[in-house]
mmCIF file of C-alpha atoms in Angstrom:
data_model
loop_
_atom_site.group_PDB
_atom_site.id
_atom_site.type_symbol
_atom_site.label_atom_id
_atom_site.label_comp_id
_atom_site.label_asym_id
_atom_site.label_seq_id
_atom_site.Cartn_x
_atom_site.Cartn_y
_atom_site.Cartn_z
ATOM 1 C CA ARG A 29 0.000 0.000 0.000
ATOM 2 C CA LYS A 30 1.352 3.435 -0.936
ATOM 3 C CA GLU A 31 2.170 5.732 1.949
ATOM 4 C CA VAL A 32 0.073 8.575 0.594
ATOM 5 C CA GLU A 33 -2.508 7.786 -2.035
ATOM 6 C CA GLN A 34 -4.541 10.314 -3.995
ATOM 7 C CA ASP A 35 -7.288 10.322 -6.601
ATOM 8 C CA PRO A 36 -5.467 9.541 -9.845
ATOM 9 C CA GLY A 37 -7.260 12.239 -11.844
ATOM 10 C CA PRO A 38 -6.990 14.184 -14.012
ATOM 11 C CA PHE A 39 -9.942 16.407 -13.218
ATOM 12 C CA ASN A 40 -11.349 18.703 -15.896
ATOM 13 C CA VAL A 41 -13.979 21.113 -14.633
ATOM 14 C CA PRO A 42 -15.607 24.305 -15.898
ATOM 15 C CA GLU A 43 -15.019 27.622 -14.169
ATOM 16 C CA GLY A 44 -17.220 28.012 -11.145
ATOM 17 C CA ALA A 45 -17.448 24.301 -10.437
ATOM 18 C CA THR A 46 -16.821 22.711 -7.070
ATOM 19 C CA VAL A 47 -14.170 20.014 -7.036
ATOM 20 C CA ALA A 48 -13.065 17.654 -4.281
ATOM 21 C CA PHE A 49 -9.790 15.793 -3.868
ATOM 22 C CA ASN A 50 -9.361 12.774 -1.638
ATOM 23 C CA CYS A 51 -6.275 11.344 -0.032
ATOM 24 C CA THR A 52 -5.474 8.468 2.311
ATOM 25 C CA TYR A 53 -2.292 7.827 4.265
ATOM 26 C CA SER A 54 -0.941 4.615 5.715
ATOM 27 C CA ASN A 55 1.181 5.754 8.669
ATOM 28 C CA SER A 56 -1.103 6.175 11.656
ATOM 29 C CA ALA A 57 1.707 7.952 13.534
ATOM 30 C CA SER A 58 1.737 10.808 11.029
ATOM 31 C CA GLN A 59 1.650 14.131 12.761
ATOM 32 C CA SER A 60 0.873 16.889 10.303
ATOM 33 C CA PHE A 61 -1.013 17.139 7.059
ATOM 34 C CA PHE A 62 -0.902 19.583 4.193
ATOM 35 C CA TRP A 63 -2.103 20.339 0.725
ATOM 36 C CA TYR A 64 0.465 21.726 -1.686
ATOM 37 C CA ARG A 65 0.032 22.825 -5.259
ATOM 38 C CA GLN A 66 2.544 22.398 -8.022
ATOM 39 C CA ASP A 67 2.453 24.211 -11.335
ATOM 40 C CA CYS A 68 4.078 22.695 -14.414
ATOM 41 C CA ARG A 69 6.901 20.889 -12.558
ATOM 42 C CA LYS A 70 7.815 24.001 -10.618
ATOM 43 C CA GLU A 71 8.446 23.837 -6.909
ATOM 44 C CA PRO A 72 5.585 22.727 -4.684
ATOM 45 C CA LYS A 73 3.976 25.544 -2.749
ATOM 46 C CA LEU A 74 2.066 25.181 0.471
ATOM 47 C CA LEU A 75 -1.632 25.737 -0.083
ATOM 48 C CA MET A 76 -2.839 25.044 3.432
ATOM 49 C CA SER A 77 -2.294 22.930 6.494
ATOM 50 C CA VAL A 78 -5.032 20.498 7.476
ATOM 51 C CA TYR A 79 -6.356 20.346 11.024
ATOM 52 C CA SER A 80 -8.549 17.760 12.708
ATOM 53 C CA SER A 81 -11.317 20.284 13.206
ATOM 54 C CA GLY A 82 -11.319 21.139 9.531
ATOM 55 C CA ASN A 83 -10.224 24.489 8.220
ATOM 56 C CA GLU A 84 -11.154 26.915 5.525
ATOM 57 C CA ASP A 85 -9.212 29.499 3.580
ATOM 58 C CA GLY A 86 -11.423 31.430 1.206
ATOM 59 C CA ARG A 87 -12.653 29.027 -1.440
ATOM 60 C CA PHE A 88 -10.585 26.152 -0.068
ATOM 61 C CA THR A 89 -11.732 23.793 2.685
ATOM 62 C CA ALA A 90 -9.606 20.998 4.096
ATOM 63 C CA GLN A 91 -10.762 18.107 6.265
ATOM 64 C CA LEU A 92 -8.894 15.449 8.204
ATOM 65 C CA ASN A 93 -10.265 12.207 9.601
ATOM 66 C CA ARG A 94 -7.559 10.587 11.719
ATOM 67 C CA ALA A 95 -9.614 7.467 12.425
ATOM 68 C CA SER A 96 -9.998 6.762 8.716
ATOM 69 C CA GLN A 97 -6.589 8.229 7.845
ATOM 70 C CA TYR A 98 -8.282 10.338 5.219
ATOM 71 C CA ILE A 99 -7.705 13.904 4.049
ATOM 72 C CA SER A 100 -9.772 15.964 1.649
ATOM 73 C CA LEU A 101 -9.617 19.294 -0.136
ATOM 74 C CA LEU A 102 -12.648 21.084 -1.510
ATOM 75 C CA ILE A 103 -12.361 23.957 -3.955
ATOM 76 C CA ARG A 104 -15.463 26.023 -4.494
ATOM 77 C CA ASP A 105 -16.133 28.402 -7.396
ATOM 78 C CA SER A 106 -13.022 27.216 -9.196
ATOM 79 C CA LYS A 107 -10.973 29.712 -11.203
ATOM 80 C CA LEU A 108 -8.748 29.255 -14.230
ATOM 81 C CA SER A 109 -5.794 30.013 -11.970
ATOM 82 C CA ASP A 110 -6.621 26.977 -9.826
ATOM 83 C CA SER A 111 -5.348 24.750 -12.645
ATOM 84 C CA ALA A 112 -2.404 22.882 -11.131
ATOM 85 C CA THR A 113 -1.430 19.575 -9.593
ATOM 86 C CA TYR A 114 -2.608 19.218 -5.999
ATOM 87 C CA LEU A 115 -0.341 17.283 -3.689
ATOM 88 C CA CYS A 116 -1.436 15.629 -0.483
ATOM 89 C CA VAL A 117 1.473 15.728 1.960
ATOM 90 C CA VAL A 118 1.966 14.047 5.306
ATOM 91 C CA ARG A 119 4.611 14.722 7.913
ATOM 92 C CA GLU A 120 5.842 11.665 9.716
ATOM 93 C CA GLY A 121 5.833 11.326 13.455
ATOM 94 C CA GLY A 122 8.414 10.286 15.978
ATOM 95 C CA GLY A 123 12.073 10.697 15.207
ATOM 96 C CA SER A 124 11.450 11.389 11.523
ATOM 97 C CA ASN A 125 9.112 14.303 12.033
ATOM 98 C CA TYR A 126 11.060 16.455 9.615
ATOM 99 C CA LYS A 127 10.234 14.162 6.698
ATOM 100 C CA LEU A 128 7.433 15.022 4.284
ATOM 101 C CA THR A 129 5.788 12.242 2.307
ATOM 102 C CA PHE A 130 4.111 13.370 -0.890
ATOM 103 C CA GLY A 131 1.310 11.791 -2.848
ATOM 104 C CA LYS A 132 1.687 11.600 -6.624
ATOM 105 C CA GLY A 133 -0.703 14.476 -7.039
ATOM 106 C CA THR A 134 -3.973 15.053 -8.836
ATOM 107 C CA LEU A 135 -3.987 17.272 -11.894
ATOM 108 C CA LEU A 136 -6.789 19.813 -12.072
ATOM 109 C CA THR A 137 -7.631 21.738 -15.223
ATOM 110 C CA VAL A 138 -10.245 24.444 -14.953
ATOM 111 C CA ASN A 139 -11.723 25.292 -18.338
ATOM 112 C CA PRO A 140 -13.302 28.589 -19.416
ATOM 113 C CA ASN B 19 15.517 37.233 -3.503
ATOM 114 C CA ALA B 20 15.931 35.716 -0.062
ATOM 115 C CA GLY B 21 14.355 32.384 -0.992
ATOM 116 C CA VAL B 22 15.940 28.988 -1.467
ATOM 117 C CA MET B 23 18.242 29.204 -4.468
ATOM 118 C CA GLN B 24 19.044 26.215 -6.609
ATOM 119 C CA ASN B 25 21.356 26.069 -9.568
ATOM 120 C CA PRO B 26 21.534 25.238 -12.272
ATOM 121 C CA ARG B 27 17.861 25.262 -13.256
ATOM 122 C CA HIS B 28 18.539 22.808 -16.035
ATOM 123 C CA LEU B 29 21.452 20.403 -16.280
ATOM 124 C CA VAL B 30 22.161 18.100 -19.187
ATOM 125 C CA ARG B 31 24.640 15.286 -18.777
ATOM 126 C CA ARG B 32 25.663 12.279 -20.827
ATOM 127 C CA ARG B 33 25.628 8.841 -19.305
ATOM 128 C CA GLY B 34 28.685 8.293 -17.126
ATOM 129 C CA GLN B 35 29.284 11.957 -16.345
ATOM 130 C CA GLU B 36 28.944 13.591 -12.957
ATOM 131 C CA ALA B 37 26.153 15.933 -11.938
ATOM 132 C CA ARG B 38 26.500 18.529 -9.192
ATOM 133 C CA LEU B 39 23.386 20.267 -7.950
ATOM 134 C CA ARG B 40 23.644 23.239 -5.629
ATOM 135 C CA CYS B 41 21.269 24.593 -3.040
ATOM 136 C CA SER B 42 21.612 27.743 -0.973
ATOM 137 C CA PRO B 43 19.044 27.745 1.842
ATOM 138 C CA MET B 44 17.101 30.769 2.933
ATOM 139 C CA LYS B 45 19.041 33.198 5.044
ATOM 140 C CA GLY B 46 19.129 32.012 8.629
ATOM 141 C CA HIS B 47 18.175 28.424 7.752
ATOM 142 C CA SER B 48 20.555 25.682 8.755
ATOM 143 C CA HIS B 49 18.481 22.647 7.753
ATOM 144 C CA VAL B 50 18.399 21.413 4.171
ATOM 145 C CA TYR B 51 16.349 18.648 2.575
ATOM 146 C CA TRP B 52 16.674 17.162 -0.891
ATOM 147 C CA TYR B 53 13.745 15.625 -2.736
ATOM 148 C CA ARG B 54 13.587 13.964 -6.131
ATOM 149 C CA GLN B 55 10.623 13.908 -8.470
ATOM 150 C CA LEU B 56 10.748 11.318 -11.221
ATOM 151 C CA PRO B 57 8.475 11.812 -14.244
ATOM 152 C CA GLU B 58 4.833 11.160 -13.356
ATOM 153 C CA GLU B 59 5.747 10.522 -9.714
ATOM 154 C CA GLY B 60 5.457 12.366 -6.421
ATOM 155 C CA LEU B 61 8.369 13.966 -4.647
ATOM 156 C CA LYS B 62 10.488 11.467 -2.717
ATOM 157 C CA PHE B 63 12.632 12.343 0.268
ATOM 158 C CA MET B 64 16.327 11.757 -0.310
ATOM 159 C CA VAL B 65 18.406 13.304 2.450
ATOM 160 C CA TYR B 66 18.288 15.716 5.380
ATOM 161 C CA LEU B 67 21.360 17.704 6.357
ATOM 162 C CA GLN B 68 22.348 20.255 8.901
ATOM 163 C CA LYS B 69 25.543 22.223 8.651
ATOM 164 C CA GLU B 70 28.396 19.703 8.270
ATOM 165 C CA ASN B 71 26.157 16.785 9.270
ATOM 166 C CA ILE B 72 24.014 14.264 7.458
ATOM 167 C CA ILE B 73 21.030 13.604 9.693
ATOM 168 C CA ASP B 74 19.066 11.171 7.543
ATOM 169 C CA GLU B 75 20.064 9.763 4.171
ATOM 170 C CA SER B 76 17.561 6.930 4.135
ATOM 171 C CA GLY B 77 16.128 8.062 0.793
ATOM 172 C CA MET B 78 19.433 8.203 -1.040
ATOM 173 C CA PRO B 79 20.305 5.456 -3.504
ATOM 174 C CA LYS B 80 23.097 3.356 -2.034
ATOM 175 C CA GLU B 81 25.549 4.038 -4.827
ATOM 176 C CA ARG B 82 26.640 7.034 -6.877
ATOM 177 C CA PHE B 83 24.708 9.605 -4.811
ATOM 178 C CA SER B 84 26.165 11.773 -2.085
ATOM 179 C CA ALA B 85 25.264 15.009 -0.364
ATOM 180 C CA GLU B 86 27.035 17.538 1.759
ATOM 181 C CA PHE B 87 26.297 20.802 3.486
ATOM 182 C CA PRO B 88 29.603 22.403 4.413
ATOM 183 C CA LYS B 89 30.117 25.038 7.051
ATOM 184 C CA GLU B 90 30.537 27.607 4.310
ATOM 185 C CA GLY B 91 28.755 27.525 0.984
ATOM 186 C CA PRO B 92 25.755 25.761 -0.488
ATOM 187 C CA SER B 93 24.579 22.222 -0.046
ATOM 188 C CA ILE B 94 25.697 19.976 -2.886
ATOM 189 C CA LEU B 95 23.950 16.893 -4.220
ATOM 190 C CA ARG B 96 26.415 14.916 -6.271
ATOM 191 C CA ILE B 97 25.543 12.133 -8.670
ATOM 192 C CA GLN B 98 28.429 10.179 -10.116
ATOM 193 C CA GLN B 99 28.286 8.207 -13.352
ATOM 194 C CA VAL B 100 24.773 9.322 -14.153
ATOM 195 C CA VAL B 101 22.349 6.987 -15.886
ATOM 196 C CA ARG B 102 19.150 7.765 -17.777
ATOM 197 C CA GLY B 103 17.080 6.776 -14.762
ATOM 198 C CA ASP B 104 18.568 9.704 -12.839
ATOM 199 C CA SER B 105 16.677 12.124 -15.087
ATOM 200 C CA ALA B 106 14.324 13.931 -12.738
ATOM 201 C CA ALA B 107 13.576 17.200 -11.013
ATOM 202 C CA TYR B 108 15.615 17.629 -7.846
ATOM 203 C CA PHE B 109 14.152 19.991 -5.268
ATOM 204 C CA CYS B 110 15.874 21.414 -2.253
ATOM 205 C CA ALA B 111 14.027 22.778 0.761
ATOM 206 C CA SER B 112 15.207 24.513 3.878
ATOM 207 C CA SER B 113 13.912 25.248 7.337
ATOM 208 C CA GLU B 114 15.156 27.221 10.254
ATOM 209 C CA GLY B 115 15.289 24.624 12.999
ATOM 210 C CA GLY B 116 13.905 21.305 11.795
ATOM 211 C CA LEU B 117 10.976 21.383 14.201
ATOM 212 C CA THR B 118 7.784 19.445 13.635
ATOM 213 C CA ASN B 119 5.559 22.361 12.784
ATOM 214 C CA GLU B 120 8.081 24.359 10.827
ATOM 215 C CA LYS B 121 7.356 25.295 7.286
ATOM 216 C CA LEU B 122 9.671 24.066 4.574
ATOM 217 C CA PHE B 123 10.577 26.463 1.820
ATOM 218 C CA PHE B 124 11.310 24.894 -1.540
ATOM 219 C CA GLY B 125 13.660 26.051 -4.241
ATOM 220 C CA SER B 126 12.700 26.104 -7.915
ATOM 221 C CA GLY B 127 14.447 22.819 -8.530
ATOM 222 C CA THR B 128 17.075 21.521 -10.918
ATOM 223 C CA GLN B 129 15.847 19.543 -13.894
ATOM 224 C CA LEU B 130 18.476 16.920 -14.688
ATOM 225 C CA SER B 131 18.376 15.336 -18.120
ATOM 226 C CA VAL B 132 20.680 12.427 -18.861
ATOM 227 C CA LEU B 133 21.248 11.717 -22.530
#
């Protein structure tokens, strides 16, 4: 089983659509969770951290279910500029808590 | 630009040559991480260094790859006798203290192409 597994995608949606990404992780000792975005093989950029209580940043909502080891990202009213690859990222626990484990990413294309 | 600086942006090597990738962390950061992204794959952890020390190299291939972060100068990821399978994007990240909740800042990466 992959350490961090994401929807394979790609997702093609029209502007204004709502799109949801799902992610599962295998290491129950994982401590921190994030969504990053990556444009055209450029460096990954932190989109938002994910907290157990769920958190929202404008059009973006992230959820974490520790019991199910499941993370989600919801994008509402999608814009052309949201087109990118979305990476689910988990930070390990214990002595390796500096290590980020990345999913393969899900490509989103928002069409006019 | 006070961000993480990587150079070169693009590096082309022939099979059997050596590749040297450089990373200058953000000012004030003493922790450096190298990640590799193969085509159509996610980023994979390679190595974690602090100044003059390798903390974790569990993601480094056993042969041909080495990394250093000297007291002065950038961190270097060195790949000897490159093969086509080494073609990938190599990203460096830095953090201030290596703490659990610290943010990592990524450089723009070096795209290595092996002919």
